[in-house]
PDB file of C-alpha atoms in Angstrom:
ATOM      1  CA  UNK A   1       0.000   0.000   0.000  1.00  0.00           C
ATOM      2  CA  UNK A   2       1.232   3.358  -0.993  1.00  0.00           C
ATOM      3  CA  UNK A   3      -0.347   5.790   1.779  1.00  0.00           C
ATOM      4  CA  UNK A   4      -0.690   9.309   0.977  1.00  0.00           C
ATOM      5  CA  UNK A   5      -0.223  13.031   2.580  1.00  0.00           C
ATOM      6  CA  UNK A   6      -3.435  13.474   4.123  1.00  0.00           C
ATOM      7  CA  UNK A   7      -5.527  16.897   2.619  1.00  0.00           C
ATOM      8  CA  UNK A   8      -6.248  18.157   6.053  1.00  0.00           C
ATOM      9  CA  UNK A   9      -4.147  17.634   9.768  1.00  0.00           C
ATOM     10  CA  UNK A  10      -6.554  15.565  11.554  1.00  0.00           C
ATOM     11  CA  UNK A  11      -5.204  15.493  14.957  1.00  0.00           C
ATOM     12  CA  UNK A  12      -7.126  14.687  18.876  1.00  0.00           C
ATOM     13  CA  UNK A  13      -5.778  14.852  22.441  1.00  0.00           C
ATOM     14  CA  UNK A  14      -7.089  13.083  25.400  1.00  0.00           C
ATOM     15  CA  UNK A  15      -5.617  13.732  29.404  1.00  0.00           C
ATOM     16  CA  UNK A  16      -6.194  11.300  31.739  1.00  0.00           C
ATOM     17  CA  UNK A  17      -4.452  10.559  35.288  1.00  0.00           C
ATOM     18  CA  UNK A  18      -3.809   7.490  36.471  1.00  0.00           C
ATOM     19  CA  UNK A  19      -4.673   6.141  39.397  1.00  0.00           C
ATOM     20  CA  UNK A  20      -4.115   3.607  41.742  1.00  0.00           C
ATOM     21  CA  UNK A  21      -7.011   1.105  39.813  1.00  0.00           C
ATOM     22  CA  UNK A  22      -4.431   1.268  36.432  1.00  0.00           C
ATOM     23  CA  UNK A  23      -1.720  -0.434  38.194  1.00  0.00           C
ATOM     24  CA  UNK A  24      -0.802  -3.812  37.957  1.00  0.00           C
ATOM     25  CA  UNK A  25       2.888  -4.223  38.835  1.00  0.00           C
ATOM     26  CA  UNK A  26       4.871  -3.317  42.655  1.00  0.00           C
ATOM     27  CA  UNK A  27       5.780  -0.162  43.054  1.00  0.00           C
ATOM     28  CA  UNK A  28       2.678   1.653  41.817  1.00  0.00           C
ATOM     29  CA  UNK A  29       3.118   1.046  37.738  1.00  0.00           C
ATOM     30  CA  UNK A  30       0.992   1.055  34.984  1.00  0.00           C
ATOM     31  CA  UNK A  31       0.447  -2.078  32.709  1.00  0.00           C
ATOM     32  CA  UNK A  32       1.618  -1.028  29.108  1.00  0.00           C
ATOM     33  CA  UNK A  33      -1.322  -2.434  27.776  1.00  0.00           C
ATOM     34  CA  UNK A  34      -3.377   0.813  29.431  1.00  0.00           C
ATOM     35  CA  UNK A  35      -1.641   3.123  27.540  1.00  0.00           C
ATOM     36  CA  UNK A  36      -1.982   0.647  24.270  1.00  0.00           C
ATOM     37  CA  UNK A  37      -5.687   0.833  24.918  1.00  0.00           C
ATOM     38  CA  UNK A  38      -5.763   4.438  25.244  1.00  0.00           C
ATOM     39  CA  UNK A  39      -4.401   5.425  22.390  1.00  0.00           C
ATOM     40  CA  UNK A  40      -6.748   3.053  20.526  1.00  0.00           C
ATOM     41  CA  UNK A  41      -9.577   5.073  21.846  1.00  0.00           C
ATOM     42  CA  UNK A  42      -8.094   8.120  20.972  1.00  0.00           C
ATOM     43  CA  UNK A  43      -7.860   6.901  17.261  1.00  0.00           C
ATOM     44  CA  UNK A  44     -11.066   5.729  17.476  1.00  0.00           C
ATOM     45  CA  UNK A  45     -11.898   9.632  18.186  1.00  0.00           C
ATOM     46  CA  UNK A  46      -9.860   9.906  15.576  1.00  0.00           C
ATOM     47  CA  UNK A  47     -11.313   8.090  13.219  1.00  0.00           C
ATOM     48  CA  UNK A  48     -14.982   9.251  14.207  1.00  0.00           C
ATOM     49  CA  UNK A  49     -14.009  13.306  14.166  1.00  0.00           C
ATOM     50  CA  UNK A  50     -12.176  12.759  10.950  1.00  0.00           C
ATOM     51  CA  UNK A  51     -14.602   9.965   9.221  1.00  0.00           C
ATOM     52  CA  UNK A  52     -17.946  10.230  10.638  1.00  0.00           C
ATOM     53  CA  UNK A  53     -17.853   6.305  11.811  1.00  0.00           C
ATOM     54  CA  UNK A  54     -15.267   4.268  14.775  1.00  0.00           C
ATOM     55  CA  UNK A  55     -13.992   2.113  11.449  1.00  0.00           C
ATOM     56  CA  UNK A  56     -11.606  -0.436  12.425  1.00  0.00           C
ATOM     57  CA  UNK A  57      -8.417  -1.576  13.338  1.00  0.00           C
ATOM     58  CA  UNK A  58      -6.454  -3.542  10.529  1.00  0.00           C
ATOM     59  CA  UNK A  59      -3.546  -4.035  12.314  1.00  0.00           C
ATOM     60  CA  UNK A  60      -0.056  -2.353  13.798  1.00  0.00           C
ATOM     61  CA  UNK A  61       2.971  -1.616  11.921  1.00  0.00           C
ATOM     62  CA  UNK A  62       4.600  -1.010  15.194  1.00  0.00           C
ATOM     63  CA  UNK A  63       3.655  -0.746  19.359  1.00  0.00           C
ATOM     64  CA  UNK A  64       6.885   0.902  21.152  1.00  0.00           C
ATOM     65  CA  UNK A  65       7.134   1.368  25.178  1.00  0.00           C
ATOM     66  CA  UNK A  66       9.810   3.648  26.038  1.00  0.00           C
ATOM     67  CA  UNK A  67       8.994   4.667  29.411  1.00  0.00           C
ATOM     68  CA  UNK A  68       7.218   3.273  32.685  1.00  0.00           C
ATOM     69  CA  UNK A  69       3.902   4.916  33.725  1.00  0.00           C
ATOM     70  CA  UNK A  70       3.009   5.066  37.446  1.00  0.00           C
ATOM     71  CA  UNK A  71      -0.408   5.938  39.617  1.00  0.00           C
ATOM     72  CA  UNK A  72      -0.938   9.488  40.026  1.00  0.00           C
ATOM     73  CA  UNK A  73       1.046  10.444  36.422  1.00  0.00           C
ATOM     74  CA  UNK A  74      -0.989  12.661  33.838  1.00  0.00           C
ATOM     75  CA  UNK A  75      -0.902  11.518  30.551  1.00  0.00           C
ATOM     76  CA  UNK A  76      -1.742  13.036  27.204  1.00  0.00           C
ATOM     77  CA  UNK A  77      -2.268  10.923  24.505  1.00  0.00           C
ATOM     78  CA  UNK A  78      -2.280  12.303  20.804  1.00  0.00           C
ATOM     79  CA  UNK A  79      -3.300  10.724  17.825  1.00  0.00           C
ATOM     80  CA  UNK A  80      -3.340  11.969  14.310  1.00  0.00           C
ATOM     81  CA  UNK A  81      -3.347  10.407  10.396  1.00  0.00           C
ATOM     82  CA  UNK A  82      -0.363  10.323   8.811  1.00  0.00           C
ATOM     83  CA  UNK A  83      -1.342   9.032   5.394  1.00  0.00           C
ATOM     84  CA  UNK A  84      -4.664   7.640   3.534  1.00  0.00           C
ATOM     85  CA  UNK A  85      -5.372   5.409   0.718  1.00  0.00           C
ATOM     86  CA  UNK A  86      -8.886   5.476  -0.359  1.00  0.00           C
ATOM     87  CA  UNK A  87     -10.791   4.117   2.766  1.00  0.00           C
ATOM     88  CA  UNK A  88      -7.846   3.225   5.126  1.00  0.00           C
ATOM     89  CA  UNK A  89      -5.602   5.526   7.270  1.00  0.00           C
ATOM     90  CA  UNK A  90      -2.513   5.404   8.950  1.00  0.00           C
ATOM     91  CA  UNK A  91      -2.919   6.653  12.436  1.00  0.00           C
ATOM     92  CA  UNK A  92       0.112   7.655  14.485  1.00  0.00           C
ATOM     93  CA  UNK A  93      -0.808   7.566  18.558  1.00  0.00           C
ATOM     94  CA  UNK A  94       1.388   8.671  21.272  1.00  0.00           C
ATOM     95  CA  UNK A  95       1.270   8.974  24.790  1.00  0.00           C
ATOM     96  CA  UNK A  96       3.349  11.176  26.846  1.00  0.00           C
ATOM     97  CA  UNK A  97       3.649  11.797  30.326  1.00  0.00           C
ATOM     98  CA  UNK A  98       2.768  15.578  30.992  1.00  0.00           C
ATOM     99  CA  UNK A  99       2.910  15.307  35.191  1.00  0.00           C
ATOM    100  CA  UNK A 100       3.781  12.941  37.626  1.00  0.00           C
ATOM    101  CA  UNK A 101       3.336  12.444  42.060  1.00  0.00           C
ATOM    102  CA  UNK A 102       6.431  13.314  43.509  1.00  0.00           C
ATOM    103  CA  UNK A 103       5.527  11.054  46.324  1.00  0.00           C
ATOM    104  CA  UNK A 104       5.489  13.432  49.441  1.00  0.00           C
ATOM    105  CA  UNK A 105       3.884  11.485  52.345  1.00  0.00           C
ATOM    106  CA  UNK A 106       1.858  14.837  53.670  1.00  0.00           C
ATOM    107  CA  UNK A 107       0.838  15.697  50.314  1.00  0.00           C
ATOM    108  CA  UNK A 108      -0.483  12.343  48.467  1.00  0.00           C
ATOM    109  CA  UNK A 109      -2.210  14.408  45.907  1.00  0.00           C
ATOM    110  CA  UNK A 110       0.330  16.852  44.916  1.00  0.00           C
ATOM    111  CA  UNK A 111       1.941  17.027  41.513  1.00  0.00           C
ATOM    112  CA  UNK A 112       4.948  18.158  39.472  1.00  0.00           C
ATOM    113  CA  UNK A 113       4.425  19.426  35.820  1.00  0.00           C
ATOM    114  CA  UNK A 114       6.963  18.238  33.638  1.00  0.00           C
ATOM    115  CA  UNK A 115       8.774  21.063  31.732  1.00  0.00           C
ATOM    116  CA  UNK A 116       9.430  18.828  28.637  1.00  0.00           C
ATOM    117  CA  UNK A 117       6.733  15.802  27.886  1.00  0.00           C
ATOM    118  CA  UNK A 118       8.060  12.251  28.403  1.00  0.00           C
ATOM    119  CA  UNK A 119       7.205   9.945  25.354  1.00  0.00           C
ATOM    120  CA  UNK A 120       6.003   6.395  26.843  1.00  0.00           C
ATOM    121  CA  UNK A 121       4.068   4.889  24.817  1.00  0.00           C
ATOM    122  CA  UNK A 122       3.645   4.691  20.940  1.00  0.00           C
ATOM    123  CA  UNK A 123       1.556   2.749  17.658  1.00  0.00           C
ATOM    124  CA  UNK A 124       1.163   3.141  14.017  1.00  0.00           C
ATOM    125  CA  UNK A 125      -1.318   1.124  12.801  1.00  0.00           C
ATOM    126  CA  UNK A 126      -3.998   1.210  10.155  1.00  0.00           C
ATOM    127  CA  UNK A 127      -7.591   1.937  10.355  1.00  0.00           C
ATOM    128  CA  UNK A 128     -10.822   1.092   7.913  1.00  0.00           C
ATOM    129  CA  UNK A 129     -13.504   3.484   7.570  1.00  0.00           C
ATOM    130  CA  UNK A 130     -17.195   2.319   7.193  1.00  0.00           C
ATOM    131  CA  UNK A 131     -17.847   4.159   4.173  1.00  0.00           C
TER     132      UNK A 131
END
């Protein structure tokens, strides 16, 4: 498949914290598989803003974890097409980590915004509109 330049930047953003119900490992972090299913509902947001319909997932070219996610980080996951060929789209979906608990006893709920966004979590894979 030869995918194309799309004619318009279709792009969405989601923010989500996570909390201690994501985690699945000791020490407070986040399966990888919560970020993978993240960023599939952010392309499916994607795919509805951009398409009208949720289409569907043909498959990924690539899943990448780079970085470990913990309870109480803020994430913000972006997703946007990066080519099209008649009825299918390449969808690009990141996640990075925007904030993160610094872990102070007396404050459980405090947080630290980062100054430069941590990529964790990334896909390419290609989508099927309905139409």
């Amino acid at each position: 498949m030869a995918f194309e330049k799309p004619d318009k930047d279709f792009e969405t953003k989601m923010r989500i914290r996570m909390s201690s119900k994501d985690v699945f490992y000791a020490g407070g972090i986040v399966n990888g598989s919560r970020s993978i299913t993240l960023m599939g509902d952010a392309a499916t947001r994607l795919m509805i803003f951009s398409d009208g319909n949720e289409g569907r997932c043909l498959g990924f070219d690539n899943i990448r974890l780079y970085n470990s996610i913990f309870s109480g980080d803020y994430l913000e996951i972006i997703a946007r097409v990066t080519g099209v060929e008649g009825n299918k789209k390449k969808i690009q979906c990141r996640t990075f980590k925007i904030a993160y608990n610094p872990n102070i006893p007396e404050y459980p709920t405090a947080i630290d915004v980062l100054e430069k966004p941590i990529l964790c979590t990334e896909f390419v894979a290609t989508y099927e509109s309905a139409k």
